[in-house]
Amino acid sequence: MSRFSFFASLRFRLLLLVLLSIVPALGLTLYTYTELRRLTAADVRREALRLTRIAASDQEETIKDTRQLLFALAQLPQVRSLDPTDCSEFLARLLNQYPQYTLLGVIAEDGDLLCNAIPASGPVNLADRDYFQRVLQTGAFAVGDYQSDPISDKATFDVGYPVLDEMRRVQAVVFASLDLTWLNQLAAEAQLPTGSTFTVIDRNGTILVRYPDPENWVGRTMVEAPIVETILTQQGEGTAEAYGVDGIPRLFAFTPLSGSPDGGDVYVSIGIPTEVAFAGADRVLARNLAGLGLVTVLALAAAWLGGNAFVLQWVNKLVNATKRLSAGDLSVRTGLPYGQGELSQLAHAFDEMAESLERRVAERDRAMEELRESQRALSTLMSNLPGMAYRCRNDRDRTMDFVSEGCFALTGYRPSELTGNQGLSYGQLIHPDDRESTWGEMQAALQKRRPFQVTYRITTAGREEKWVWEQGQGVFSRRVFSRQGGLLAVEGYALDATERVLAHQVLEQRVADRTRALSALYDVMAVTSGALGLETVLESSLDPVLAAMGGQAGAIHLLDETKGMLRLTAWRGIPDDLVAQVDSVPVDSGLAGWVIEHGEPLVVPNIADGLRPLLAVPAGSSQAYVGAPIRAKGHVLGVLSVVGETGRQFKTEEVTLLASIADEVGVAMEKARLYQQAEQLAVVRERERLARELHDSVTQSLYSLTLLSEAGRRLADAGDVERVGGYVDRLGEISQQALKEMRLLVYELRPLALRREGLVGALQQRLDAVERRAGVDARLLIEGKIELAAAVEEALYRIAQEALNNALKHAMATSVTVHVCAEDDRVTGERTVRLEVVDNGRGFNPDALDDTGGLGLVSMRERTEKLGGTLTVISSPGKGTTIRVCVKLER
């Protein structure tokens, strides 16, 4: 077995499955190691951080102790005397008692070293030390920078305290240098793991203390070391995993060393090698991996041996049987026992498949014989089809791979001429105007893998044009990624559809004619239903009639029964010089007269051959004529006539349409007649109302004037001048009242201004035209924006008009105010309109009126109730009257 065949074998797959089953255990082992390593790192960092905090705390305590020591020294006479010899001897003895200090001394005010516990080799000036300058400036305890002491050559940091005179002025500075090497002892006592480091650096990255190997590191500047860069960048307490100054990866903990002047100049750090810190976790990982490896080896061995016994032997038998089957031995069987296992079921399925194949091969042989017989019958059937069956390629030439014998009857070409475009292509037979549309419809259907149906024209071999109806569909390959999206060919059949298409065109023409006729009838009905003027109806009816019937001229004659004449009322297409001939036609002459006499439509294909001549048409004319009677309530009112072009044949449907339009015109004429009668009746009623008004008001006033003037004349003849004056005054009052009533009647006779001006304009015009001209002080007050519906404005105006009439005719008022107010309710969204008419007339007692009302109150109340409002009447004798109407409307 070659190496590649082994990797494709079932045995390899079993081994690979075992290995894949080990992967979760391996992942769990690695995860456990990662967690153990994380916990170990946290513990190490926490312990290292604790040690750095201890070092920082010890340093802080040391500084406190040093401050107390310097405070005591500043009070001693050996120091305050500033005697170099006594002071140096005293400090030397004291330095032996405090080994944590490398130096004790006193600095004069000018910076010179005055006395020192360790003799110097020469004069020393310490004026540049920052702690010395801070003591001089503040007069208090100060801490200096960490540095290498020039006298003791050790890593130290200095602190100073002022020596004050009696005036509290600084006369000297006593100082102490703390030795940082005690931190090395702290690191040694901490028993750090092997390879651990204890380091103190300043803000410049210079190593001040190093354990172990201080001689190799102290004084070196290591700013570029990763851990030094991390400490100086963070500038505070923290932990990190980084490479140390010696390049060894460690877990570091660091913190600022307390007591520095800026609180962050010196940092102490402890680093523990990661190799040492993670040694326990690495041992656990190695042990777990070893155990997992042993389990993997055992599992692979079991899969190798067990797979051969339980799987491969069965599979090999199945493979051998499959090879024999593929070689054509349909009688082969596996010979394996059948059971519930998958391989047993596979063997059973294989045996059944082999048996089924054996049966199907026998059936196939029989089917092939039957197929050959079917193809022979199909060939005979296709040869006798009325149309053409085909199989073609999907190109614009419609290249035919197969064409039935029916193509000759359809196209006039033999199948051999169309197959493979040997004579010409089928696409060339399609009419040029139909090629693009047919191709587009076919491609749209093929893209959606749906059958298509197209109708188009072809030109046959005999140059005859035929209509063809074709139905087909695409034949697609099962291989989706074959060319043209899997389309192999197009199959279908085409039939001669010439007779069907022509019949359809005739039907469409009939539908179009019917639609045009209905449209004309609709236009006429729209005119007759909207207009009330007879001339408007007749003039507007001719245009749609001529458009629908294709007429050249048309006319409407109305019957004048009293004179036995037909009067031309409306016409179209009649020359002006011929209109006079048909303006008035006797009923017993002309074709229109025949329609009147018989009361039915008349169609004359040729006017020259008609029973009667048609006026306004030249003699011998061959034009066609159709006329229909105009009826209303069973009476013939006139004739609607249409003249067509020469050779025009009016159809039955067109004659019926003309009769329907004539009936509609008759209805419109009846409607106009009724409307005219209604107008006349309204005029009569208005005249009767005005007569009553004149009789009740103006006529009685004039009669009273006549009586009073006659009585006055008699008194004047009798010489009773005093009584004559009273009659004259009474004559003036009655004359003024009659003038007011006459002006009111004249105003009511004028056209209503409400529709033109709106409510406000109409009220203002009424007050100007009647009340003010009658000498009444009239005012109109408006509040808010008055925008009301026409019905509301009409009702409010009539109410105000009735109230003003009462004030003028009955109340004898000299002042009247009309107040209109519109308010919006922001909460409910309702709008309230209030109308008030207030006069200063005689007034009356509203309670004294009976239920029938009076003074027009009934009509005012009815109008208010229709609006859904309230009417309030406020009046009393001698105190005027107020009519108030409130109506609530939706916004």
PDB file of N, CA and C in Angstrom, residues 552-606:
ATOM      1  N   GLN A 552     -69.134  64.335 -40.154  1.00  0.00           N
ATOM      2  CA  GLN A 552     -68.575  65.591 -40.665  1.00  0.00           C
ATOM      3  C   GLN A 552     -69.394  66.794 -40.246  1.00  0.00           C
ATOM      4  N   ALA A 553     -70.691  66.613 -40.087  1.00  0.00           N
ATOM      5  CA  ALA A 553     -71.572  67.724 -39.724  1.00  0.00           C
ATOM      6  C   ALA A 553     -72.695  67.188 -38.846  1.00  0.00           C
ATOM      7  N   GLY A 554     -73.239  68.087 -38.019  1.00  0.00           N
ATOM      8  CA  GLY A 554     -74.328  67.697 -37.150  1.00  0.00           C
ATOM      9  C   GLY A 554     -75.224  68.874 -36.845  1.00  0.00           C
ATOM     10  N   ALA A 555     -76.476  68.587 -36.474  1.00  0.00           N
ATOM     11  CA  ALA A 555     -77.424  69.667 -36.205  1.00  0.00           C
ATOM     12  C   ALA A 555     -78.503  69.164 -35.260  1.00  0.00           C
ATOM     13  N   ILE A 556     -79.064  70.138 -34.493  1.00  0.00           N
ATOM     14  CA  ILE A 556     -80.190  69.852 -33.613  1.00  0.00           C
ATOM     15  C   ILE A 556     -81.304  70.821 -33.992  1.00  0.00           C
ATOM     16  N   HIS A 557     -82.441  70.271 -34.428  1.00  0.00           N
ATOM     17  CA  HIS A 557     -83.643  71.057 -34.744  1.00  0.00           C
ATOM     18  C   HIS A 557     -84.673  70.809 -33.652  1.00  0.00           C
ATOM     19  N   LEU A 558     -85.300  71.890 -33.137  1.00  0.00           N
ATOM     20  CA  LEU A 558     -86.358  71.785 -32.145  1.00  0.00           C
ATOM     21  C   LEU A 558     -87.700  72.081 -32.830  1.00  0.00           C
ATOM     22  N   LEU A 559     -88.715  71.361 -32.405  1.00  0.00           N
ATOM     23  CA  LEU A 559     -90.042  71.449 -33.019  1.00  0.00           C
ATOM     24  C   LEU A 559     -90.834  72.617 -32.450  1.00  0.00           C
ATOM     25  N   ASP A 560     -91.355  73.457 -33.347  1.00  0.00           N
ATOM     26  CA  ASP A 560     -92.276  74.530 -32.970  1.00  0.00           C
ATOM     27  C   ASP A 560     -93.654  74.106 -33.457  1.00  0.00           C
ATOM     28  N   GLU A 561     -94.437  73.494 -32.562  1.00  0.00           N
ATOM     29  CA  GLU A 561     -95.720  72.906 -32.941  1.00  0.00           C
ATOM     30  C   GLU A 561     -96.726  73.959 -33.386  1.00  0.00           C
ATOM     31  N   THR A 562     -96.615  75.139 -32.807  1.00  0.00           N
ATOM     32  CA  THR A 562     -97.606  76.184 -33.154  1.00  0.00           C
ATOM     33  C   THR A 562     -97.467  76.604 -34.605  1.00  0.00           C
ATOM     34  N   LYS A 563     -96.236  76.583 -35.137  1.00  0.00           N
ATOM     35  CA  LYS A 563     -96.018  77.024 -36.512  1.00  0.00           C
ATOM     36  C   LYS A 563     -95.684  75.863 -37.442  1.00  0.00           C
ATOM     37  N   GLY A 564     -95.569  74.651 -36.881  1.00  0.00           N
ATOM     38  CA  GLY A 564     -95.269  73.504 -37.726  1.00  0.00           C
ATOM     39  C   GLY A 564     -93.900  73.599 -38.372  1.00  0.00           C
ATOM     40  N   MET A 565     -92.922  74.132 -37.651  1.00  0.00           N
ATOM     41  CA  MET A 565     -91.584  74.338 -38.183  1.00  0.00           C
ATOM     42  C   MET A 565     -90.552  73.670 -37.258  1.00  0.00           C
ATOM     43  N   LEU A 566     -89.413  73.350 -37.890  1.00  0.00           N
ATOM     44  CA  LEU A 566     -88.253  72.868 -37.141  1.00  0.00           C
ATOM     45  C   LEU A 566     -87.204  73.979 -37.100  1.00  0.00           C
ATOM     46  N   ARG A 567     -86.860  74.432 -35.868  1.00  0.00           N
ATOM     47  CA  ARG A 567     -85.936  75.557 -35.705  1.00  0.00           C
ATOM     48  C   ARG A 567     -84.517  75.006 -35.419  1.00  0.00           C
ATOM     49  N   LEU A 568     -83.520  75.493 -36.192  1.00  0.00           N
ATOM     50  CA  LEU A 568     -82.128  75.088 -35.955  1.00  0.00           C
ATOM     51  C   LEU A 568     -81.623  75.759 -34.682  1.00  0.00           C
ATOM     52  N   THR A 569     -81.256  74.923 -33.715  1.00  0.00           N
ATOM     53  CA  THR A 569     -80.827  75.456 -32.410  1.00  0.00           C
ATOM     54  C   THR A 569     -79.313  75.332 -32.214  1.00  0.00           C
ATOM     55  N   ALA A 570     -78.719  74.243 -32.688  1.00  0.00           N
ATOM     56  CA  ALA A 570     -77.270  74.049 -32.551  1.00  0.00           C
ATOM     57  C   ALA A 570     -76.773  73.300 -33.775  1.00  0.00           C
ATOM     58  N   TRP A 571     -75.520  73.592 -34.200  1.00  0.00           N
ATOM     59  CA  TRP A 571     -74.979  72.915 -35.383  1.00  0.00           C
ATOM     60  C   TRP A 571     -73.452  72.915 -35.335  1.00  0.00           C
ATOM     61  N   ARG A 572     -72.885  71.984 -36.094  1.00  0.00           N
ATOM     62  CA  ARG A 572     -71.444  71.870 -36.252  1.00  0.00           C
ATOM     63  C   ARG A 572     -71.154  71.419 -37.696  1.00  0.00           C
ATOM     64  N   GLY A 573     -70.110  71.975 -38.311  1.00  0.00           N
ATOM     65  CA  GLY A 573     -69.667  71.551 -39.628  1.00  0.00           C
ATOM     66  C   GLY A 573     -70.505  72.054 -40.784  1.00  0.00           C
ATOM     67  N   ILE A 574     -71.488  72.912 -40.570  1.00  0.00           N
ATOM     68  CA  ILE A 574     -72.332  73.456 -41.642  1.00  0.00           C
ATOM     69  C   ILE A 574     -71.768  74.814 -42.050  1.00  0.00           C
ATOM     70  N   PRO A 575     -71.460  75.017 -43.305  1.00  0.00           N
ATOM     71  CA  PRO A 575     -70.926  76.322 -43.737  1.00  0.00           C
ATOM     72  C   PRO A 575     -71.894  77.446 -43.398  1.00  0.00           C
ATOM     73  N   ASP A 576     -71.329  78.635 -43.157  1.00  0.00           N
ATOM     74  CA  ASP A 576     -72.151  79.777 -42.761  1.00  0.00           C
ATOM     75  C   ASP A 576     -73.162  80.145 -43.848  1.00  0.00           C
ATOM     76  N   ASP A 577     -72.781  79.996 -45.119  1.00  0.00           N
ATOM     77  CA  ASP A 577     -73.714  80.402 -46.174  1.00  0.00           C
ATOM     78  C   ASP A 577     -74.870  79.427 -46.343  1.00  0.00           C
ATOM     79  N   LEU A 578     -74.763  78.216 -45.723  1.00  0.00           N
ATOM     80  CA  LEU A 578     -75.832  77.238 -45.831  1.00  0.00           C
ATOM     81  C   LEU A 578     -76.674  77.139 -44.565  1.00  0.00           C
ATOM     82  N   VAL A 579     -76.233  77.831 -43.496  1.00  0.00           N
ATOM     83  CA  VAL A 579     -76.987  77.759 -42.236  1.00  0.00           C
ATOM     84  C   VAL A 579     -78.393  78.307 -42.424  1.00  0.00           C
ATOM     85  N   ALA A 580     -78.543  79.387 -43.216  1.00  0.00           N
ATOM     86  CA  ALA A 580     -79.861  80.005 -43.400  1.00  0.00           C
ATOM     87  C   ALA A 580     -80.856  79.050 -44.038  1.00  0.00           C
ATOM     88  N   GLN A 581     -80.353  78.072 -44.838  1.00  0.00           N
ATOM     89  CA  GLN A 581     -81.270  77.144 -45.504  1.00  0.00           C
ATOM     90  C   GLN A 581     -81.936  76.179 -44.525  1.00  0.00           C
ATOM     91  N   VAL A 582     -81.206  75.876 -43.459  1.00  0.00           N
ATOM     92  CA  VAL A 582     -81.747  74.890 -42.502  1.00  0.00           C
ATOM     93  C   VAL A 582     -82.161  75.545 -41.197  1.00  0.00           C
ATOM     94  N   ASP A 583     -82.135  76.886 -41.139  1.00  0.00           N
ATOM     95  CA  ASP A 583     -82.483  77.563 -39.893  1.00  0.00           C
ATOM     96  C   ASP A 583     -83.942  77.316 -39.521  1.00  0.00           C
ATOM     97  N   SER A 584     -84.814  77.249 -40.507  1.00  0.00           N
ATOM     98  CA  SER A 584     -86.236  77.001 -40.260  1.00  0.00           C
ATOM     99  C   SER A 584     -86.737  76.073 -41.360  1.00  0.00           C
ATOM    100  N   VAL A 585     -87.125  74.844 -40.983  1.00  0.00           N
ATOM    101  CA  VAL A 585     -87.509  73.811 -41.948  1.00  0.00           C
ATOM    102  C   VAL A 585     -88.940  73.370 -41.654  1.00  0.00           C
ATOM    103  N   PRO A 586     -89.836  73.301 -42.649  1.00  0.00           N
ATOM    104  CA  PRO A 586     -91.187  72.792 -42.414  1.00  0.00           C
ATOM    105  C   PRO A 586     -91.138  71.337 -41.964  1.00  0.00           C
ATOM    106  N   VAL A 587     -92.083  70.980 -41.159  1.00  0.00           N
ATOM    107  CA  VAL A 587     -92.102  69.629 -40.598  1.00  0.00           C
ATOM    108  C   VAL A 587     -92.285  68.597 -41.694  1.00  0.00           C
ATOM    109  N   ASP A 588     -93.012  68.935 -42.763  1.00  0.00           N
ATOM    110  CA  ASP A 588     -93.313  67.947 -43.775  1.00  0.00           C
ATOM    111  C   ASP A 588     -92.284  67.892 -44.891  1.00  0.00           C
ATOM    112  N   SER A 589     -91.095  68.492 -44.680  1.00  0.00           N
ATOM    113  CA  SER A 589     -90.054  68.475 -45.706  1.00  0.00           C
ATOM    114  C   SER A 589     -88.725  68.075 -45.071  1.00  0.00           C
ATOM    115  N   GLY A 590     -87.828  67.558 -45.917  1.00  0.00           N
ATOM    116  CA  GLY A 590     -86.500  67.202 -45.432  1.00  0.00           C
ATOM    117  C   GLY A 590     -86.494  65.898 -44.664  1.00  0.00           C
ATOM    118  N   LEU A 591     -85.287  65.356 -44.489  1.00  0.00           N
ATOM    119  CA  LEU A 591     -85.119  64.099 -43.750  1.00  0.00           C
ATOM    120  C   LEU A 591     -85.457  64.278 -42.277  1.00  0.00           C
ATOM    121  N   ALA A 592     -85.134  65.462 -41.694  1.00  0.00           N
ATOM    122  CA  ALA A 592     -85.455  65.712 -40.291  1.00  0.00           C
ATOM    123  C   ALA A 592     -86.962  65.696 -40.084  1.00  0.00           C
ATOM    124  N   GLY A 593     -87.728  66.231 -41.080  1.00  0.00           N
ATOM    125  CA  GLY A 593     -89.179  66.191 -40.967  1.00  0.00           C
ATOM    126  C   GLY A 593     -89.704  64.762 -40.977  1.00  0.00           C
ATOM    127  N   TRP A 594     -89.036  63.883 -41.781  1.00  0.00           N
ATOM    128  CA  TRP A 594     -89.455  62.473 -41.786  1.00  0.00           C
ATOM    129  C   TRP A 594     -89.281  61.861 -40.401  1.00  0.00           C
ATOM    130  N   VAL A 595     -88.199  62.172 -39.698  1.00  0.00           N
ATOM    131  CA  VAL A 595     -87.953  61.635 -38.352  1.00  0.00           C
ATOM    132  C   VAL A 595     -89.033  62.119 -37.395  1.00  0.00           C
ATOM    133  N   ILE A 596     -89.449  63.398 -37.544  1.00  0.00           N
ATOM    134  CA  ILE A 596     -90.499  63.932 -36.668  1.00  0.00           C
ATOM    135  C   ILE A 596     -91.815  63.206 -36.927  1.00  0.00           C
ATOM    136  N   GLU A 597     -92.151  63.020 -38.195  1.00  0.00           N
ATOM    137  CA  GLU A 597     -93.428  62.407 -38.543  1.00  0.00           C
ATOM    138  C   GLU A 597     -93.520  60.959 -38.062  1.00  0.00           C
ATOM    139  N   HIS A 598     -92.427  60.198 -38.201  1.00  0.00           N
ATOM    140  CA  HIS A 598     -92.469  58.776 -37.870  1.00  0.00           C
ATOM    141  C   HIS A 598     -92.010  58.490 -36.445  1.00  0.00           C
ATOM    142  N   GLY A 599     -91.338  59.442 -35.821  1.00  0.00           N
ATOM    143  CA  GLY A 599     -90.912  59.264 -34.433  1.00  0.00           C
ATOM    144  C   GLY A 599     -89.914  58.140 -34.232  1.00  0.00           C
ATOM    145  N   GLU A 600     -89.052  57.861 -35.212  1.00  0.00           N
ATOM    146  CA  GLU A 600     -88.060  56.792 -35.103  1.00  0.00           C
ATOM    147  C   GLU A 600     -86.806  57.208 -35.862  1.00  0.00           C
ATOM    148  N   PRO A 601     -85.663  56.566 -35.573  1.00  0.00           N
ATOM    149  CA  PRO A 601     -84.416  56.931 -36.253  1.00  0.00           C
ATOM    150  C   PRO A 601     -84.495  56.629 -37.740  1.00  0.00           C
ATOM    151  N   LEU A 602     -83.728  57.396 -38.526  1.00  0.00           N
ATOM    152  CA  LEU A 602     -83.682  57.239 -39.963  1.00  0.00           C
ATOM    153  C   LEU A 602     -82.219  57.170 -40.404  1.00  0.00           C
ATOM    154  N   VAL A 603     -81.888  56.137 -41.233  1.00  0.00           N
ATOM    155  CA  VAL A 603     -80.522  55.987 -41.757  1.00  0.00           C
ATOM    156  C   VAL A 603     -80.623  56.015 -43.277  1.00  0.00           C
ATOM    157  N   VAL A 604     -79.868  56.925 -43.907  1.00  0.00           N
ATOM    158  CA  VAL A 604     -79.839  57.051 -45.367  1.00  0.00           C
ATOM    159  C   VAL A 604     -78.382  56.901 -45.806  1.00  0.00           C
ATOM    160  N   PRO A 605     -77.974  55.740 -46.394  1.00  0.00           N
ATOM    161  CA  PRO A 605     -76.572  55.551 -46.798  1.00  0.00           C
ATOM    162  C   PRO A 605     -76.123  56.560 -47.838  1.00  0.00           C
ATOM    163  N   ASN A 606     -77.070  56.967 -48.747  1.00  0.00           N
ATOM    164  CA  ASN A 606     -76.707  57.912 -49.788  1.00  0.00           C
ATOM    165  C   ASN A 606     -77.804  58.966 -49.866  1.00  0.00           C
TER     166      ASN A 606
END
